[in-house]
mmCIF file with all atom_site columns, C-alpha atoms in Angstrom:
data_model
loop_
_atom_site.group_PDB
_atom_site.id
_atom_site.type_symbol
_atom_site.label_atom_id
_atom_site.label_alt_id
_atom_site.label_comp_id
_atom_site.label_asym_id
_atom_site.label_entity_id
_atom_site.label_seq_id
_atom_site.pdbx_PDB_ins_code
_atom_site.Cartn_x
_atom_site.Cartn_y
_atom_site.Cartn_z
_atom_site.occupancy
_atom_site.B_iso_or_equiv
_atom_site.pdbx_formal_charge
_atom_site.auth_seq_id
_atom_site.auth_comp_id
_atom_site.auth_asym_id
_atom_site.auth_atom_id
_atom_site.pdbx_PDB_model_num
ATOM 1   C CA . MET Z 1 1   ? 9.554   99.327  7.051   1.00 97.00 ? 556 MET Z CA 1
ATOM 2   C CA . LEU Z 1 2   ? 10.323  97.756  3.679   1.00 98.00 ? 557 LEU Z CA 1
ATOM 3   C CA . ILE Z 1 3   ? 7.612   95.801  1.877   1.00 98.00 ? 558 ILE Z CA 1
ATOM 4   C CA . THR Z 1 4   ? 8.618   93.830  -1.202  1.00 96.00 ? 559 THR Z CA 1
ATOM 5   C CA . GLY Z 1 5   ? 5.953   92.819  -3.707  1.00 93.00 ? 560 GLY Z CA 1
ATOM 6   C CA . ALA Z 1 6   ? 4.091   96.008  -2.790  1.00 94.00 ? 561 ALA Z CA 1
ATOM 7   C CA . GLU Z 1 7   ? 2.260   96.211  -6.114  1.00 90.00 ? 562 GLU Z CA 1
ATOM 8   C CA . GLY Z 1 8   ? 0.729   92.750  -5.615  1.00 85.00 ? 563 GLY Z CA 1
ATOM 9   C CA . ALA Z 1 9   ? -2.276  91.725  -3.581  1.00 81.00 ? 564 ALA Z CA 1
ATOM 10  C CA . VAL Z 1 10  ? -0.605  90.728  -0.290  1.00 88.00 ? 565 VAL Z CA 1
ATOM 11  C CA . GLY Z 1 11  ? 2.067   93.423  -0.460  1.00 92.00 ? 566 GLY Z CA 1
ATOM 12  C CA . GLY Z 1 12  ? -0.475  96.070  -1.437  1.00 92.00 ? 567 GLY Z CA 1
ATOM 13  C CA . TYR Z 1 13  ? -2.651  95.219  1.550   1.00 93.00 ? 568 TYR Z CA 1
ATOM 14  C CA . ALA Z 1 14  ? 0.409   95.201  3.801   1.00 95.00 ? 569 ALA Z CA 1
ATOM 15  C CA . VAL Z 1 15  ? 1.401   98.706  2.683   1.00 97.00 ? 570 VAL Z CA 1
ATOM 16  C CA . GLN Z 1 16  ? -2.083  100.014 3.445   1.00 96.00 ? 571 GLN Z CA 1
ATOM 17  C CA . LEU Z 1 17  ? -2.273  98.326  6.837   1.00 96.00 ? 572 LEU Z CA 1
ATOM 18  C CA . ALA Z 1 18  ? 1.223   99.491  7.822   1.00 97.00 ? 573 ALA Z CA 1
ATOM 19  C CA . LYS Z 1 19  ? 0.319   103.077 6.878   1.00 97.00 ? 574 LYS Z CA 1
ATOM 20  C CA . ARG Z 1 20  ? -2.879  102.820 8.973   1.00 95.00 ? 575 ARG Z CA 1
ATOM 21  C CA . ARG Z 1 21  ? -0.598  102.029 11.927  1.00 95.00 ? 576 ARG Z CA 1
ATOM 22  C CA . GLY Z 1 22  ? 1.605   105.041 11.220  1.00 95.00 ? 577 GLY Z CA 1
ATOM 23  C CA . ALA Z 1 23  ? 4.611   103.265 9.693   1.00 96.00 ? 578 ALA Z CA 1
ATOM 24  C CA . VAL Z 1 24  ? 6.943   104.896 7.206   1.00 96.00 ? 579 VAL Z CA 1
ATOM 25  C CA . VAL Z 1 25  ? 6.862   102.479 4.274   1.00 97.00 ? 580 VAL Z CA 1
ATOM 26  C CA . ILE Z 1 26  ? 9.445   101.892 1.583   1.00 98.00 ? 581 ILE Z CA 1
ATOM 27  C CA . ALA Z 1 27  ? 7.823   99.767  -1.111  1.00 97.00 ? 582 ALA Z CA 1
ATOM 28  C CA . SER Z 1 28  ? 9.367   97.727  -3.903  1.00 96.00 ? 583 SER Z CA 1
ATOM 29  C CA . ASP Z 1 29  ? 8.112   95.617  -6.796  1.00 92.00 ? 584 ASP Z CA 1
ATOM 30  C CA . LEU Z 1 30  ? 8.631   94.941  -10.497 1.00 88.00 ? 585 LEU Z CA 1
ATOM 31  C CA . SER Z 1 31  ? 6.634   97.971  -11.655 1.00 85.00 ? 586 SER Z CA 1
ATOM 32  C CA . SER Z 1 32  ? 8.798   100.849 -12.849 1.00 84.00 ? 587 SER Z CA 1
ATOM 33  C CA . ASP Z 1 33  ? 6.556   103.559 -11.369 1.00 89.00 ? 588 ASP Z CA 1
ATOM 34  C CA . GLY Z 1 34  ? 4.987   102.024 -8.248  1.00 90.00 ? 589 GLY Z CA 1
ATOM 35  C CA . GLU Z 1 35  ? 1.760   103.856 -8.933  1.00 91.00 ? 590 GLU Z CA 1
ATOM 36  C CA . PHE Z 1 36  ? -0.448  101.491 -6.927  1.00 91.00 ? 591 PHE Z CA 1
ATOM 37  C CA . ALA Z 1 37  ? 1.990   101.256 -4.006  1.00 93.00 ? 592 ALA Z CA 1
ATOM 38  C CA . THR Z 1 38  ? 2.375   105.026 -3.681  1.00 94.00 ? 593 THR Z CA 1
ATOM 39  C CA . LYS Z 1 39  ? -0.833  106.626 -4.974  1.00 94.00 ? 594 LYS Z CA 1
ATOM 40  C CA . VAL Z 1 40  ? -3.339  104.023 -3.794  1.00 93.00 ? 595 VAL Z CA 1
ATOM 41  C CA . ALA Z 1 41  ? -1.682  102.086 -0.952  1.00 93.00 ? 596 ALA Z CA 1
ATOM 42  C CA . GLY Z 1 42  ? 0.192   105.109 0.428   1.00 94.00 ? 597 GLY Z CA 1
ATOM 43  C CA . ALA Z 1 43  ? 3.853   104.054 0.475   1.00 97.00 ? 598 ALA Z CA 1
ATOM 44  C CA . ASP Z 1 44  ? 6.218   106.904 1.323   1.00 97.00 ? 599 ASP Z CA 1
ATOM 45  C CA . VAL Z 1 45  ? 8.990   105.775 -1.037  1.00 96.00 ? 600 VAL Z CA 1
ATOM 46  C CA . TYR Z 1 46  ? 8.996   103.397 -4.004  1.00 97.00 ? 601 TYR Z CA 1
ATOM 47  C CA . VAL Z 1 47  ? 12.046  101.539 -5.287  1.00 96.00 ? 602 VAL Z CA 1
ATOM 48  C CA . PRO Z 1 48  ? 11.658  99.582  -8.530  1.00 94.00 ? 603 PRO Z CA 1
ATOM 49  C CA . ALA Z 1 49  ? 13.049  96.037  -8.311  1.00 90.00 ? 604 ALA Z CA 1
ATOM 50  C CA . SER Z 1 50  ? 15.358  96.962  -11.190 1.00 91.00 ? 605 SER Z CA 1
ATOM 51  C CA . GLN Z 1 51  ? 17.405  99.060  -8.748  1.00 93.00 ? 606 GLN Z CA 1
ATOM 52  C CA . PRO Z 1 52  ? 19.734  97.614  -6.096  1.00 95.00 ? 607 PRO Z CA 1
ATOM 53  C CA . LEU Z 1 53  ? 17.208  97.448  -3.270  1.00 95.00 ? 608 LEU Z CA 1
ATOM 54  C CA . VAL Z 1 54  ? 19.444  97.313  -0.203  1.00 97.00 ? 609 VAL Z CA 1
ATOM 55  C CA . GLU Z 1 55  ? 21.459  100.311 -1.396  1.00 96.00 ? 610 GLU Z CA 1
ATOM 56  C CA . ALA Z 1 56  ? 18.277  102.275 -2.161  1.00 95.00 ? 611 ALA Z CA 1
ATOM 57  C CA . VAL Z 1 57  ? 16.840  101.539 1.286   1.00 96.00 ? 612 VAL Z CA 1
ATOM 58  C CA . ARG Z 1 58  ? 20.098  102.526 2.989   1.00 96.00 ? 613 ARG Z CA 1
ATOM 59  C CA . LYS Z 1 59  ? 20.031  105.873 1.139   1.00 95.00 ? 614 LYS Z CA 1
ATOM 60  C CA . VAL Z 1 60  ? 16.640  106.597 2.701   1.00 94.00 ? 615 VAL Z CA 1
ATOM 61  C CA . ARG Z 1 61  ? 17.395  104.937 6.061   1.00 95.00 ? 616 ARG Z CA 1
ATOM 62  C CA . PRO Z 1 62  ? 21.189  104.707 6.558   1.00 97.00 ? 617 PRO Z CA 1
ATOM 63  C CA . GLU Z 1 63  ? 20.722  102.631 9.722   1.00 97.00 ? 618 GLU Z CA 1
ATOM 64  C CA . GLY Z 1 64  ? 18.381  100.230 7.895   1.00 97.00 ? 619 GLY Z CA 1
ATOM 65  C CA . VAL Z 1 65  ? 14.688  99.620  8.397   1.00 97.00 ? 620 VAL Z CA 1
ATOM 66  C CA . ALA Z 1 66  ? 13.267  98.143  11.574  1.00 97.00 ? 621 ALA Z CA 1
ATOM 67  C CA . ALA Z 1 67  ? 11.388  95.489  9.603   1.00 97.00 ? 622 ALA Z CA 1
ATOM 68  C CA . VAL Z 1 68  ? 11.039  93.881  6.189   1.00 97.00 ? 623 VAL Z CA 1
ATOM 69  C CA . LEU Z 1 69  ? 7.938   92.089  4.948   1.00 97.00 ? 624 LEU Z CA 1
ATOM 70  C CA . ASP Z 1 70  ? 9.162   90.072  1.993   1.00 96.00 ? 625 ASP Z CA 1
ATOM 71  C CA . THR Z 1 71  ? 6.242   88.966  -0.190  1.00 93.00 ? 626 THR Z CA 1
ATOM 72  C CA . ALA Z 1 72  ? 8.449   88.821  -3.304  1.00 93.00 ? 627 ALA Z CA 1
ATOM 73  C CA . MET Z 1 73  ? 10.628  85.933  -2.058  1.00 93.00 ? 628 MET Z CA 1
ATOM 74  C CA . LEU Z 1 74  ? 13.867  87.925  -2.174  1.00 94.00 ? 629 LEU Z CA 1
ATOM 75  C CA . GLY Z 1 75  ? 15.132  86.440  1.096   1.00 94.00 ? 630 GLY Z CA 1
ATOM 76  C CA . GLN Z 1 76  ? 18.859  86.714  1.675   1.00 96.00 ? 631 GLN Z CA 1
ATOM 77  C CA . ALA Z 1 77  ? 19.226  89.358  -1.046  1.00 95.00 ? 632 ALA Z CA 1
ATOM 78  C CA . VAL Z 1 78  ? 17.429  91.979  1.069   1.00 96.00 ? 633 VAL Z CA 1
ATOM 79  C CA . ILE Z 1 79  ? 18.291  91.129  4.676   1.00 97.00 ? 634 ILE Z CA 1
ATOM 80  C CA . GLY Z 1 80  ? 20.985  93.811  4.404   1.00 97.00 ? 635 GLY Z CA 1
ATOM 81  C CA . ALA Z 1 81  ? 18.198  96.421  4.419   1.00 97.00 ? 636 ALA Z CA 1
ATOM 82  C CA . VAL Z 1 82  ? 17.251  95.495  8.004   1.00 98.00 ? 637 VAL Z CA 1
ATOM 83  C CA . ALA Z 1 83  ? 18.767  97.370  10.920  1.00 97.00 ? 638 ALA Z CA 1
ATOM 84  C CA . ASP Z 1 84  ? 20.703  95.385  13.514  1.00 97.00 ? 639 ASP Z CA 1
ATOM 85  C CA . GLY Z 1 85  ? 18.211  93.694  15.838  1.00 98.00 ? 640 GLY Z CA 1
ATOM 86  C CA . GLY Z 1 86  ? 15.295  94.265  13.448  1.00 98.00 ? 641 GLY Z CA 1
ATOM 87  C CA . ARG Z 1 87  ? 12.804  91.806  12.005  1.00 98.00 ? 642 ARG Z CA 1
ATOM 88  C CA . PHE Z 1 88  ? 12.533  90.050  8.683   1.00 97.00 ? 643 PHE Z CA 1
ATOM 89  C CA . VAL Z 1 89  ? 9.178   88.441  7.878   1.00 97.00 ? 644 VAL Z CA 1
ATOM 90  C CA . THR Z 1 90  ? 8.667   86.260  4.828   1.00 95.00 ? 645 THR Z CA 1
ATOM 91  C CA . THR Z 1 91  ? 5.602   84.555  3.422   1.00 92.00 ? 646 THR Z CA 1
ATOM 92  C CA . ARG Z 1 92  ? 7.514   81.548  2.062   1.00 90.00 ? 647 ARG Z CA 1
ATOM 93  C CA . ILE Z 1 93  ? 9.585   79.063  4.031   1.00 92.00 ? 648 ILE Z CA 1
ATOM 94  C CA . ASP Z 1 94  ? 11.915  78.611  1.046   1.00 92.00 ? 649 ASP Z CA 1
ATOM 95  C CA . ALA Z 1 95  ? 12.688  82.350  1.076   1.00 92.00 ? 650 ALA Z CA 1
ATOM 96  C CA . ARG Z 1 96  ? 13.854  82.552  4.705   1.00 94.00 ? 651 ARG Z CA 1
ATOM 97  C CA . PRO Z 1 97  ? 17.255  84.236  4.934   1.00 95.00 ? 652 PRO Z CA 1
ATOM 98  C CA . GLN Z 1 98  ? 19.974  83.221  7.372   1.00 93.00 ? 653 GLN Z CA 1
ATOM 99  C CA . THR Z 1 99  ? 19.800  85.095  10.658  1.00 93.00 ? 654 THR Z CA 1
ATOM 100 C CA . GLU Z 1 100 ? 22.504  87.736  11.126  1.00 95.00 ? 655 GLU Z CA 1
ATOM 101 C CA . ARG Z 1 101 ? 23.191  90.830  13.247  1.00 97.00 ? 656 ARG Z CA 1
ATOM 102 C CA . GLY Z 1 102 ? 20.519  89.885  15.780  1.00 97.00 ? 657 GLY Z CA 1
ATOM 103 C CA . ILE Z 1 103 ? 17.763  90.088  13.170  1.00 98.00 ? 658 ILE Z CA 1
ATOM 104 C CA . ARG Z 1 104 ? 14.748  87.973  14.031  1.00 97.00 ? 659 ARG Z CA 1
ATOM 105 C CA . VAL Z 1 105 ? 13.577  85.989  10.988  1.00 97.00 ? 660 VAL Z CA 1
ATOM 106 C CA . LEU Z 1 106 ? 9.913   85.004  10.988  1.00 95.00 ? 661 LEU Z CA 1
ATOM 107 C CA . LEU Z 1 107 ? 7.557   83.123  8.686   1.00 94.00 ? 662 LEU Z CA 1
ATOM 108 C CA . THR Z 1 108 ? 3.935   84.151  8.297   1.00 92.00 ? 663 THR Z CA 1
ATOM 109 C CA . GLN Z 1 109 ? 1.329   82.246  6.379   1.00 85.00 ? 664 GLN Z CA 1
ATOM 110 C CA . VAL Z 1 110 ? -2.415  82.268  5.933   1.00 83.00 ? 665 VAL Z CA 1
ATOM 111 C CA . GLY Z 1 111 ? -4.385  80.935  8.847   1.00 83.00 ? 666 GLY Z CA 1
ATOM 112 C CA . PRO Z 1 112 ? -7.975  81.035  10.068  1.00 88.00 ? 667 PRO Z CA 1
ATOM 113 C CA . ASP Z 1 113 ? -8.793  84.252  11.917  1.00 87.00 ? 668 ASP Z CA 1
ATOM 114 C CA . GLY Z 1 114 ? -12.451 85.221  11.767  1.00 92.00 ? 669 GLY Z CA 1
ATOM 115 C CA . ALA Z 1 115 ? -12.027 88.445  13.737  1.00 93.00 ? 670 ALA Z CA 1
ATOM 116 C CA . MET Z 1 116 ? -9.250  89.700  11.442  1.00 89.00 ? 671 MET Z CA 1
ATOM 117 C CA . LEU Z 1 117 ? -11.223 88.737  8.342   1.00 90.00 ? 672 LEU Z CA 1
ATOM 118 C CA . SER Z 1 118 ? -14.196 90.725  9.667   1.00 93.00 ? 673 SER Z CA 1
ATOM 119 C CA . THR Z 1 119 ? -11.962 93.722  10.310  1.00 92.00 ? 674 THR Z CA 1
ATOM 120 C CA . LEU Z 1 120 ? -10.486 93.558  6.809   1.00 91.00 ? 675 LEU Z CA 1
ATOM 121 C CA . SER Z 1 121 ? -13.936 93.106  5.284   1.00 91.00 ? 676 SER Z CA 1
ATOM 122 C CA . ASP Z 1 122 ? -15.220 96.151  7.178   1.00 93.00 ? 677 ASP Z CA 1
ATOM 123 C CA . LEU Z 1 123 ? -12.233 98.240  6.020   1.00 93.00 ? 678 LEU Z CA 1
ATOM 124 C CA . ALA Z 1 124 ? -12.828 97.193  2.396   1.00 91.00 ? 679 ALA Z CA 1
ATOM 125 C CA . ALA Z 1 125 ? -16.585 97.855  2.616   1.00 92.00 ? 680 ALA Z CA 1
ATOM 126 C CA . ALA Z 1 126 ? -15.895 101.333 4.020   1.00 93.00 ? 681 ALA Z CA 1
ATOM 127 C CA . GLY Z 1 127 ? -13.422 102.072 1.213   1.00 91.00 ? 682 GLY Z CA 1
ATOM 128 C CA . ASP Z 1 128 ? -10.513 102.198 3.652   1.00 92.00 ? 683 ASP Z CA 1
ATOM 129 C CA . LEU Z 1 129 ? -8.742  99.189  2.143   1.00 92.00 ? 684 LEU Z CA 1
ATOM 130 C CA . ALA Z 1 130 ? -8.252  99.334  -1.614  1.00 91.00 ? 685 ALA Z CA 1
ATOM 131 C CA . LEU Z 1 131 ? -8.829  96.029  -3.344  1.00 88.00 ? 686 LEU Z CA 1
ATOM 132 C CA . ARG Z 1 132 ? -6.724  95.316  -6.394  1.00 84.00 ? 687 ARG Z CA 1
ATOM 133 C CA . VAL Z 1 133 ? -8.539  93.126  -8.888  1.00 87.00 ? 688 VAL Z CA 1
ATOM 134 C CA . ALA Z 1 134 ? -6.568  91.811  -11.846 1.00 87.00 ? 689 ALA Z CA 1
ATOM 135 C CA . LYS Z 1 135 ? -9.519  90.240  -13.656 1.00 91.00 ? 690 LYS Z CA 1
ATOM 136 C CA . THR Z 1 136 ? -13.028 88.979  -12.980 1.00 94.00 ? 691 THR Z CA 1
ATOM 137 C CA . TYR Z 1 137 ? -14.628 85.806  -14.354 1.00 96.00 ? 692 TYR Z CA 1
ATOM 138 C CA . PRO Z 1 138 ? -18.166 84.471  -14.064 1.00 96.00 ? 693 PRO Z CA 1
ATOM 139 C CA . LEU Z 1 139 ? -18.348 81.346  -11.883 1.00 96.00 ? 694 LEU Z CA 1
ATOM 140 C CA . GLN Z 1 140 ? -18.941 79.110  -14.902 1.00 96.00 ? 695 GLN Z CA 1
ATOM 141 C CA . GLU Z 1 141 ? -15.486 80.140  -16.187 1.00 96.00 ? 696 GLU Z CA 1
ATOM 142 C CA . ALA Z 1 142 ? -13.670 79.045  -13.023 1.00 96.00 ? 697 ALA Z CA 1
ATOM 143 C CA . SER Z 1 143 ? -11.271 76.881  -15.038 1.00 96.00 ? 698 SER Z CA 1
ATOM 144 C CA . LYS Z 1 144 ? -10.212 79.940  -17.085 1.00 95.00 ? 699 LYS Z CA 1
ATOM 145 C CA . ALA Z 1 145 ? -9.779  81.920  -13.876 1.00 94.00 ? 700 ALA Z CA 1
ATOM 146 C CA . TYR Z 1 146 ? -7.625  79.158  -12.429 1.00 95.00 ? 701 TYR Z CA 1
ATOM 147 C CA . ALA Z 1 147 ? -5.476  79.029  -15.585 1.00 94.00 ? 702 ALA Z CA 1
ATOM 148 C CA . HIS Z 1 148 ? -5.009  82.801  -15.409 1.00 91.00 ? 703 HIS Z CA 1
ATOM 149 C CA . MET Z 1 149 ? -4.086  82.591  -11.737 1.00 88.00 ? 704 MET Z CA 1
ATOM 150 C CA . THR Z 1 150 ? -1.542  79.813  -12.146 1.00 90.00 ? 705 THR Z CA 1
ATOM 151 C CA . GLY Z 1 151 ? -0.002  81.575  -15.153 1.00 86.00 ? 706 GLY Z CA 1
ATOM 152 C CA . GLY Z 1 152 ? 1.147   84.425  -12.905 1.00 77.00 ? 707 GLY Z CA 1
ATOM 153 C CA . GLY Z 1 153 ? 2.511   87.729  -14.173 1.00 74.00 ? 708 GLY Z CA 1
ATOM 154 C CA . PHE Z 1 154 ? -0.396  89.879  -12.984 1.00 75.00 ? 709 PHE Z CA 1
ATOM 155 C CA . GLN Z 1 155 ? -0.972  92.194  -10.058 1.00 74.00 ? 710 GLN Z CA 1
ATOM 156 C CA . GLY Z 1 156 ? -4.029  91.892  -7.867  1.00 77.00 ? 711 GLY Z CA 1
ATOM 157 C CA . ARG Z 1 157 ? -6.492  89.079  -7.446  1.00 85.00 ? 712 ARG Z CA 1
ATOM 158 C CA . VAL Z 1 158 ? -8.572  86.984  -9.798  1.00 91.00 ? 713 VAL Z CA 1
ATOM 159 C CA . VAL Z 1 159 ? -12.225 87.201  -8.740  1.00 93.00 ? 714 VAL Z CA 1
ATOM 160 C CA . LEU Z 1 160 ? -15.127 84.884  -9.524  1.00 95.00 ? 715 LEU Z CA 1
ATOM 161 C CA . THR Z 1 161 ? -18.526 86.575  -9.833  1.00 95.00 ? 716 THR Z CA 1
ATOM 162 C CA . MET Z 1 162 ? -21.940 85.012  -9.276  1.00 92.00 ? 717 MET Z CA 1
ATOM 163 C CA . GLU Z 1 163 ? -23.958 86.685  -12.012 1.00 79.00 ? 718 GLU Z CA 1
#
């Protein structure tokens, strides 16, 4: 499985959850070293986004990967990493690639799921799901937190504290 954006919050969680299910994970992101994706999240292989991603994946898996989770909005640029008949899942409708070679293209987005949220919360509380926090702000500085969040360019989540 290939996970793009693996150093970010969604991609980082995806790497950890895929590894919990026994998947071999190739991770990619903007970071040159992939330290979070490999050392914390557990990815088997890391490919910096500065390298040609499809070629790097095909060196590791000549037949291609069974699935791609694209949280970095690479879309069509990485569908070549998927094996014939595989799956390509994106988190953004505007990053959906054209279907080819029998690849099933899917869109996933946030939705209400109390049972899954409880499971994820339990994993985090037990230390089995690493949380990546970019910066914390007290609640009274919510506008600063929002400005930080919308500015982008960070990895992890912005957290408001109630102190």
